[in-house]
Coordinates of C-alpha atoms in Angstrom, one line a residue:
Chain A
M196 CA -151.7 -47.4 -61.1
G197 CA -150.6 -50.4 -59.1
L198 CA -147.1 -51.8 -59.0
L199 CA -148.0 -54.9 -60.5
D200 CA -149.2 -53.1 -63.7
A201 CA -145.8 -51.7 -64.1
R202 CA -143.9 -53.6 -67.1
I203 CA -141.7 -56.6 -66.2
S204 CA -139.2 -57.8 -68.6
N205 CA -138.5 -61.3 -69.4
R206 CA -135.9 -61.5 -66.9
N207 CA -138.3 -60.8 -64.0
V208 CA -136.8 -57.7 -63.7
L209 CA -139.0 -54.7 -62.5
V210 CA -138.1 -51.1 -63.1
T211 CA -140.0 -48.6 -61.2
S212 CA -139.3 -45.7 -58.2
V213 CA -138.5 -46.4 -55.2
D214 CA -141.9 -44.5 -54.1
N215 CA -143.9 -47.3 -56.0
V216 CA -142.2 -49.9 -54.3
M217 CA -142.4 -48.6 -50.8
N218 CA -146.2 -48.0 -51.3
W219 CA -146.8 -51.1 -52.7
A220 CA -145.2 -52.8 -49.7
R221 CA -147.2 -50.5 -47.1
L222 CA -150.9 -50.5 -48.8
S223 CA -150.2 -54.6 -49.2
S224 CA -149.6 -55.1 -45.2
L225 CA -152.2 -52.5 -43.5
W226 CA -152.5 -54.1 -40.2
P227 CA -155.0 -52.5 -38.4
M228 CA -154.9 -52.1 -34.4
G229 CA -157.4 -55.2 -32.9
F230 CA -160.0 -53.1 -30.9
G231 CA -163.5 -52.2 -31.3
L232 CA -166.1 -50.2 -29.3
A233 CA -169.4 -51.1 -30.0
C234 CA -171.6 -53.1 -32.6
C235 CA -169.4 -51.5 -35.5
A236 CA -167.0 -53.9 -34.2
I237 CA -169.1 -57.0 -34.9
E238 CA -168.9 -55.9 -38.5
M239 CA -165.4 -55.4 -38.2
M240 CA -164.9 -58.7 -37.2
A241 CA -167.3 -60.5 -39.4
T242 CA -165.0 -58.6 -42.6
N243 CA -162.0 -60.0 -40.7
A244 CA -163.3 -63.4 -40.7
S245 CA -163.5 -65.9 -43.3
N246 CA -166.1 -64.9 -45.5
Y247 CA -165.0 -61.4 -46.2
D248 CA -161.3 -62.7 -45.3
L249 CA -159.7 -59.4 -45.1
E250 CA -156.3 -61.0 -45.1
R251 CA -156.3 -61.4 -48.8
F252 CA -155.5 -57.7 -48.6
G253 CA -152.9 -58.5 -46.2
I254 CA -155.0 -56.9 -43.4
F255 CA -155.1 -58.7 -40.0
P256 CA -155.3 -57.1 -36.4
R257 CA -152.5 -56.6 -34.5
S258 CA -152.7 -56.8 -30.8
S259 CA -150.6 -53.5 -30.2
P260 CA -150.6 -50.2 -31.2
R261 CA -146.7 -50.2 -31.7
Q262 CA -147.2 -52.9 -34.2
S263 CA -150.2 -50.9 -36.3
D264 CA -150.4 -48.9 -39.2
L265 CA -154.0 -48.3 -39.0
M266 CA -156.6 -47.5 -36.5
I267 CA -160.3 -48.6 -37.5
V268 CA -162.4 -46.7 -34.7
A269 CA -165.5 -49.1 -34.7
G270 CA -168.3 -47.8 -32.8
T271 CA -169.2 -45.1 -30.3
V272 CA -166.4 -43.3 -28.9
T273 CA -167.4 -42.4 -25.4
M274 CA -165.8 -39.2 -23.4
K275 CA -164.3 -41.5 -21.3
M276 CA -163.1 -43.7 -24.3
A277 CA -161.4 -40.7 -25.9
E278 CA -158.6 -39.9 -23.8
R279 CA -157.8 -43.9 -24.4
V280 CA -158.2 -43.3 -28.2
V281 CA -155.7 -40.6 -28.5
T282 CA -153.3 -42.0 -26.3
L283 CA -153.5 -45.5 -28.3
Y284 CA -153.2 -43.1 -31.7
E285 CA -149.9 -41.4 -30.0
Q286 CA -148.5 -45.2 -29.7
M287 CA -148.8 -46.0 -33.0
P288 CA -145.7 -45.6 -35.4
E289 CA -145.7 -43.2 -38.3
P290 CA -147.0 -43.1 -40.8
R291 CA -150.2 -43.9 -39.0
Y292 CA -154.0 -44.2 -40.9
V293 CA -157.3 -43.8 -39.2
L294 CA -160.6 -45.0 -40.5
S295 CA -163.7 -43.9 -38.6
M296 CA -166.1 -46.8 -39.2
G297 CA -169.7 -46.1 -38.7
S298 CA -172.1 -42.9 -37.9
C299 CA -171.1 -43.0 -34.0
S300 CA -167.3 -42.5 -34.6
N301 CA -168.0 -39.9 -37.7
C302 CA -170.2 -37.6 -36.0
G303 CA -171.9 -39.1 -33.0
G304 CA -174.6 -41.0 -34.6
P305 CA -177.7 -41.5 -32.7
Y306 CA -176.3 -39.9 -29.8
W307 CA -175.5 -36.7 -31.4
N308 CA -178.0 -35.0 -29.2
H309 CA -179.0 -36.4 -26.0
G310 CA -175.8 -38.6 -25.5
Y311 CA -174.0 -36.9 -23.3
H312 CA -171.4 -39.1 -23.0
V313 CA -170.5 -39.5 -26.0
L314 CA -167.9 -37.7 -28.5
K315 CA -169.7 -36.1 -31.4
G316 CA -167.3 -37.5 -33.9
V317 CA -163.4 -39.2 -33.4
D318 CA -162.2 -36.8 -35.6
R319 CA -162.5 -34.2 -32.4
V320 CA -159.3 -35.5 -30.9
I321 CA -157.7 -37.4 -33.4
P322 CA -157.4 -36.7 -37.3
V323 CA -159.3 -39.2 -39.7
D324 CA -158.5 -40.0 -43.0
V325 CA -161.2 -42.0 -44.1
Y326 CA -165.0 -42.0 -42.8
V327 CA -167.0 -45.1 -43.9
P328 CA -170.9 -44.1 -43.2
G329 CA -173.4 -46.3 -42.2
C330 CA -174.9 -48.0 -38.9
P331 CA -173.2 -50.3 -38.9
P332 CA -171.4 -50.2 -42.0
R333 CA -171.8 -53.7 -43.9
P334 CA -168.3 -55.3 -44.7
E335 CA -168.2 -54.3 -48.1
A336 CA -168.7 -50.9 -47.1
L337 CA -165.3 -51.4 -44.8
I338 CA -163.6 -53.1 -47.3
G339 CA -164.1 -49.9 -49.3
G340 CA -163.0 -47.5 -46.8
L341 CA -159.7 -49.8 -46.4
M342 CA -159.1 -49.7 -50.2
K343 CA -159.5 -45.7 -49.7
I344 CA -157.0 -46.0 -47.6
Q345 CA -154.7 -48.0 -49.8
E346 CA -155.5 -45.4 -52.5
L347 CA -154.5 -42.6 -49.9
V348 CA -151.0 -44.6 -49.5
R349 CA -150.2 -44.9 -53.3
M350 CA -150.7 -41.1 -53.4
E351 CA -148.0 -40.8 -50.8
G352 CA -144.4 -40.4 -51.5
L353 CA -140.7 -38.8 -50.7
G354 CA -142.0 -35.2 -49.7
V355 CA -145.5 -35.3 -50.3
T356 CA -147.7 -34.5 -47.1
R357 CA -150.5 -36.5 -45.7
Q358 CA -152.3 -33.1 -46.6
E359 CA -151.2 -33.2 -50.4
A360 CA -152.2 -37.0 -50.5
L361 CA -155.4 -36.7 -49.1
K362 CA -156.2 -33.5 -51.6
K363 CA -155.0 -35.8 -54.7
L364 CA -157.1 -38.3 -53.4
A365 CA -160.0 -36.0 -53.6
E366 CA -159.3 -34.8 -56.8
K367 CA -159.0 -38.5 -58.2
S368 CA -162.5 -39.6 -56.5
A369 CA -165.4 -39.8 -58.6
D370 CA -169.0 -39.0 -58.4
P371 CA -170.6 -42.4 -57.6
Q372 CA -173.8 -42.1 -59.3
Q373 CA -172.0 -41.5 -62.4
V374 CA -170.3 -44.6 -61.7
I375 CA -173.4 -46.3 -60.6
E376 CA -175.2 -45.2 -63.9
Q377 CA -172.5 -46.3 -66.2
T378 CA -172.2 -49.7 -64.7
R379 CA -175.9 -50.0 -65.1
K380 CA -175.7 -49.0 -68.8
A381 CA -173.1 -51.1 -69.7
T382 CA -174.5 -54.4 -68.2
A383 CA -177.8 -53.6 -69.5
Chain B
M239 CA -205.0 -46.0 -4.2
D240 CA -204.6 -46.1 -0.6
N241 CA -208.0 -45.6 0.6
G242 CA -209.2 -47.9 -2.6
M243 CA -207.6 -50.5 -0.5
E244 CA -210.7 -52.3 1.1
E245 CA -213.0 -52.4 -1.5
A246 CA -210.2 -53.4 -4.1
G247 CA -208.8 -56.1 -1.2
N248 CA -211.3 -58.9 -3.4
I249 CA -210.3 -58.3 -6.7
M250 CA -206.4 -58.1 -5.9
P251 CA -204.5 -60.4 -7.9
A252 CA -202.9 -63.0 -6.0
A253 CA -199.5 -61.9 -6.4
V254 CA -200.5 -58.5 -5.0
Q255 CA -202.2 -60.3 -2.1
E256 CA -198.9 -61.9 -1.3
S257 CA -197.3 -58.8 -1.6
K258 CA -199.7 -57.3 0.8
A259 CA -199.0 -60.7 2.9
A260 CA -195.5 -59.6 3.2
Y261 CA -196.3 -55.5 4.0
D262 CA -198.4 -56.2 7.1
I263 CA -195.7 -58.4 8.4
I264 CA -193.6 -55.3 8.2
K265 CA -196.1 -52.8 8.9
E266 CA -196.7 -54.6 12.2
R267 CA -192.8 -54.3 13.3
F268 CA -192.0 -50.9 12.1
G269 CA -195.4 -49.2 11.9
S270 CA -195.4 -45.6 11.0
A271 CA -191.8 -45.8 9.5
V272 CA -193.2 -47.2 6.5
S273 CA -196.2 -45.6 4.6
E274 CA -199.3 -47.5 3.5
F275 CA -199.5 -50.5 1.1
D276 CA -199.9 -49.7 -2.6
A277 CA -201.6 -52.4 -4.4
N278 CA -200.0 -51.6 -7.8
P279 CA -201.0 -54.6 -9.9
T280 CA -197.5 -54.1 -12.0
M281 CA -195.4 -54.0 -8.8
P282 CA -196.8 -53.6 -5.4
F283 CA -194.8 -51.2 -3.2
F284 CA -194.3 -49.2 -0.3
E285 CA -192.1 -46.4 0.9
V286 CA -190.0 -46.0 4.0
V287 CA -191.1 -42.7 5.7
D288 CA -188.6 -42.5 8.2
T289 CA -185.3 -43.3 6.2
S290 CA -183.2 -43.6 9.1
K291 CA -185.0 -47.3 9.5
W292 CA -184.2 -48.2 5.8
V293 CA -181.2 -50.5 7.0
D294 CA -183.3 -52.1 9.9
I295 CA -186.2 -52.6 7.4
A296 CA -184.1 -54.2 4.9
L297 CA -182.3 -56.5 7.4
F298 CA -185.5 -57.5 8.5
M299 CA -187.1 -58.2 5.1
R300 CA -183.8 -60.2 4.4
D301 CA -183.8 -62.3 7.4
D302 CA -187.4 -62.9 8.9
S303 CA -188.3 -66.5 8.1
R304 CA -191.7 -65.2 7.1
L305 CA -190.3 -62.8 4.5
K306 CA -186.6 -63.8 3.1
F307 CA -186.2 -61.2 0.7
N308 CA -183.2 -62.6 -0.2
Y309 CA -182.7 -61.1 -3.6
M310 CA -182.4 -57.6 -4.6
A311 CA -183.9 -57.7 -8.4
C312 CA -182.8 -54.2 -9.2
L313 CA -182.4 -50.7 -7.5
S314 CA -183.2 -47.8 -9.6
G315 CA -182.9 -43.9 -9.2
V316 CA -185.6 -41.7 -9.7
D317 CA -186.0 -37.7 -9.6
Y318 CA -189.1 -36.1 -8.7
P319 CA -188.3 -32.6 -9.5
E320 CA -192.0 -31.1 -8.6
Q321 CA -191.3 -32.5 -5.1
N322 CA -188.0 -31.4 -4.8
Q323 CA -187.0 -34.9 -4.2
L324 CA -184.6 -37.8 -5.5
G325 CA -185.3 -41.4 -4.8
I326 CA -184.6 -45.0 -5.3
V327 CA -186.8 -48.1 -5.9
C328 CA -185.7 -51.5 -4.9
N329 CA -187.5 -54.7 -6.3
L330 CA -186.9 -57.4 -3.8
E331 CA -188.0 -61.3 -4.3
S332 CA -187.4 -64.3 -2.2
I333 CA -185.6 -67.0 -4.1
G334 CA -186.1 -70.4 -2.8
H335 CA -188.2 -69.6 -0.2
H336 CA -191.6 -67.9 -1.2
T337 CA -193.2 -66.3 -3.8
H338 CA -193.8 -63.0 -3.0
R339 CA -192.0 -59.8 -4.1
I340 CA -192.3 -56.3 -3.3
A341 CA -190.6 -52.4 -4.4
V342 CA -189.7 -50.5 -1.7
K343 CA -189.1 -46.8 -2.6
V344 CA -186.9 -44.5 -0.2
K345 CA -186.9 -40.7 -1.1
C346 CA -184.2 -37.9 0.2
Q347 CA -183.8 -34.1 -0.5
R348 CA -183.1 -33.3 -4.2
D349 CA -180.1 -31.0 -2.9
G350 CA -177.7 -32.6 -0.6
G351 CA -179.7 -35.2 0.5
S352 CA -178.7 -39.0 1.6
I353 CA -180.3 -42.3 1.8
P354 CA -178.7 -44.9 4.0
S355 CA -176.7 -47.6 2.1
V356 CA -178.0 -51.1 2.1
S357 CA -175.1 -52.6 0.5
C358 CA -174.1 -54.5 3.6
V359 CA -177.6 -56.3 3.1
W360 CA -177.7 -57.1 -0.5
H361 CA -174.3 -57.0 -2.2
T362 CA -176.1 -56.3 -5.6
A363 CA -177.1 -52.9 -4.1
N364 CA -173.1 -51.6 -3.8
W365 CA -173.1 -51.1 -7.9
H366 CA -176.5 -50.2 -8.1
E367 CA -176.2 -47.5 -5.1
R368 CA -173.2 -46.2 -7.0
E369 CA -174.9 -46.1 -10.4
A370 CA -177.7 -44.5 -8.8
Y371 CA -175.4 -41.6 -7.2
D372 CA -173.7 -41.4 -10.5
M373 CA -177.0 -40.4 -12.4
Y374 CA -178.8 -38.4 -9.7
G375 CA -176.5 -37.4 -7.1
M376 CA -177.9 -38.3 -3.6
T377 CA -175.5 -40.0 -1.3
F378 CA -175.9 -43.4 0.2
D379 CA -174.7 -43.3 4.1
G380 CA -172.1 -45.9 5.0
H381 CA -171.5 -47.4 1.2
P382 CA -168.3 -49.1 1.4
D383 CA -166.8 -47.8 -2.1
H384 CA -168.8 -44.2 -3.0
R385 CA -167.7 -43.6 -5.9
R386 CA -169.6 -42.9 -9.7
I387 CA -169.6 -45.9 -11.7
L388 CA -170.2 -44.8 -15.3
C389 CA -169.4 -41.5 -15.8
P390 CA -165.6 -40.2 -15.4
E391 CA -164.8 -39.3 -12.1
D392 CA -164.2 -35.8 -12.9
W393 CA -167.8 -35.5 -14.7
T394 CA -169.9 -32.6 -13.9
G395 CA -173.6 -33.0 -13.0
Y396 CA -175.9 -35.8 -12.6
P397 CA -176.9 -36.7 -16.2
L398 CA -180.5 -38.4 -15.9
R399 CA -181.8 -35.2 -13.4
K400 CA -184.5 -33.6 -15.4
D401 CA -183.0 -30.3 -15.5
Y402 CA -179.7 -31.5 -16.3
Q403 CA -177.4 -29.8 -18.8
V404 CA -174.5 -31.2 -20.3
Q405 CA -171.4 -29.5 -19.9
E406 CA -169.5 -27.6 -22.6
T407 CA -166.2 -29.1 -22.3
Y408 CA -164.6 -32.1 -21.0
H409 CA -160.9 -32.0 -20.6
G410 CA -160.5 -29.4 -23.7
I411 CA -162.7 -31.4 -25.7
K412 CA -166.1 -30.0 -26.8
V413 CA -169.0 -32.1 -25.4
P414 CA -172.1 -31.1 -27.3
Y415 CA -172.7 -31.6 -31.1

């Protein structure tokens, strides 16, 4: 469904919609904000580094929220940090995306009951587009989450709200169990 | 422990005996201001009964040539809800002079209690006392920078007290799960 799947004529002319070109450009250069909060940040850094090399997806961290498209909330969000996270989110230019990485930022994680200082899910203060489960998630899982963000970008277009795009994305999603079984059968 | 001291004296580990020797010097100087010696094999300790003498005792422990407790390894807070008290435990060592070490306990009332600050004696105590205040709520008289250190400044309650209940909201954000 990507832009490069569109037909290219023998004169190197590509006919497609503006939405398609815009979305291709945006999803091919998702710049996350370079900040980490806890151990998930270590996995995020590992994903950025040479072994997993996020730069092959055009993803590389920026030092300022004003240059970022994406916020990866990697780690435990404390009550003290929650307000700073909101400030950083507000400083990001639209369209902006939020990926919640790991159990802590998804729902409080191991601090859900006795962690008086921990925000029980970053979605209590900012809207989250994609949740990546894990404690911490492996780099593969983070890359999976980032590719979900790319899919979300693909669903967007002129006159399509974020809510509609998220709904379309949810409709497109497949039950992973079926996919796993199909793949197993195919390889067997 | 206290009355078992005499017969336990022979089987006290060497480290505890060193602590006892240091304690005897302090006891000789301050008398009834300090409690009896507790030969706890993990960390021998005594308690400061007259808390107004705590800074004097601390200075004596740091500066006396026989003691030279020049290093505060840790300062922890403790909640004693049964006695309606809060307290601190200071682990003291002597680096480069002696091999002895000892813990000192100081207690105060649970509500509105205060303990003299020893941050002028050991600078380590500065942040440690702030943390004890942050988590338990006792105040430290004479502390140069008496603020919370970990929780936000406008946080309600003292999280490590046994009866602590977390607040419902903080700046409009729901706190409990």
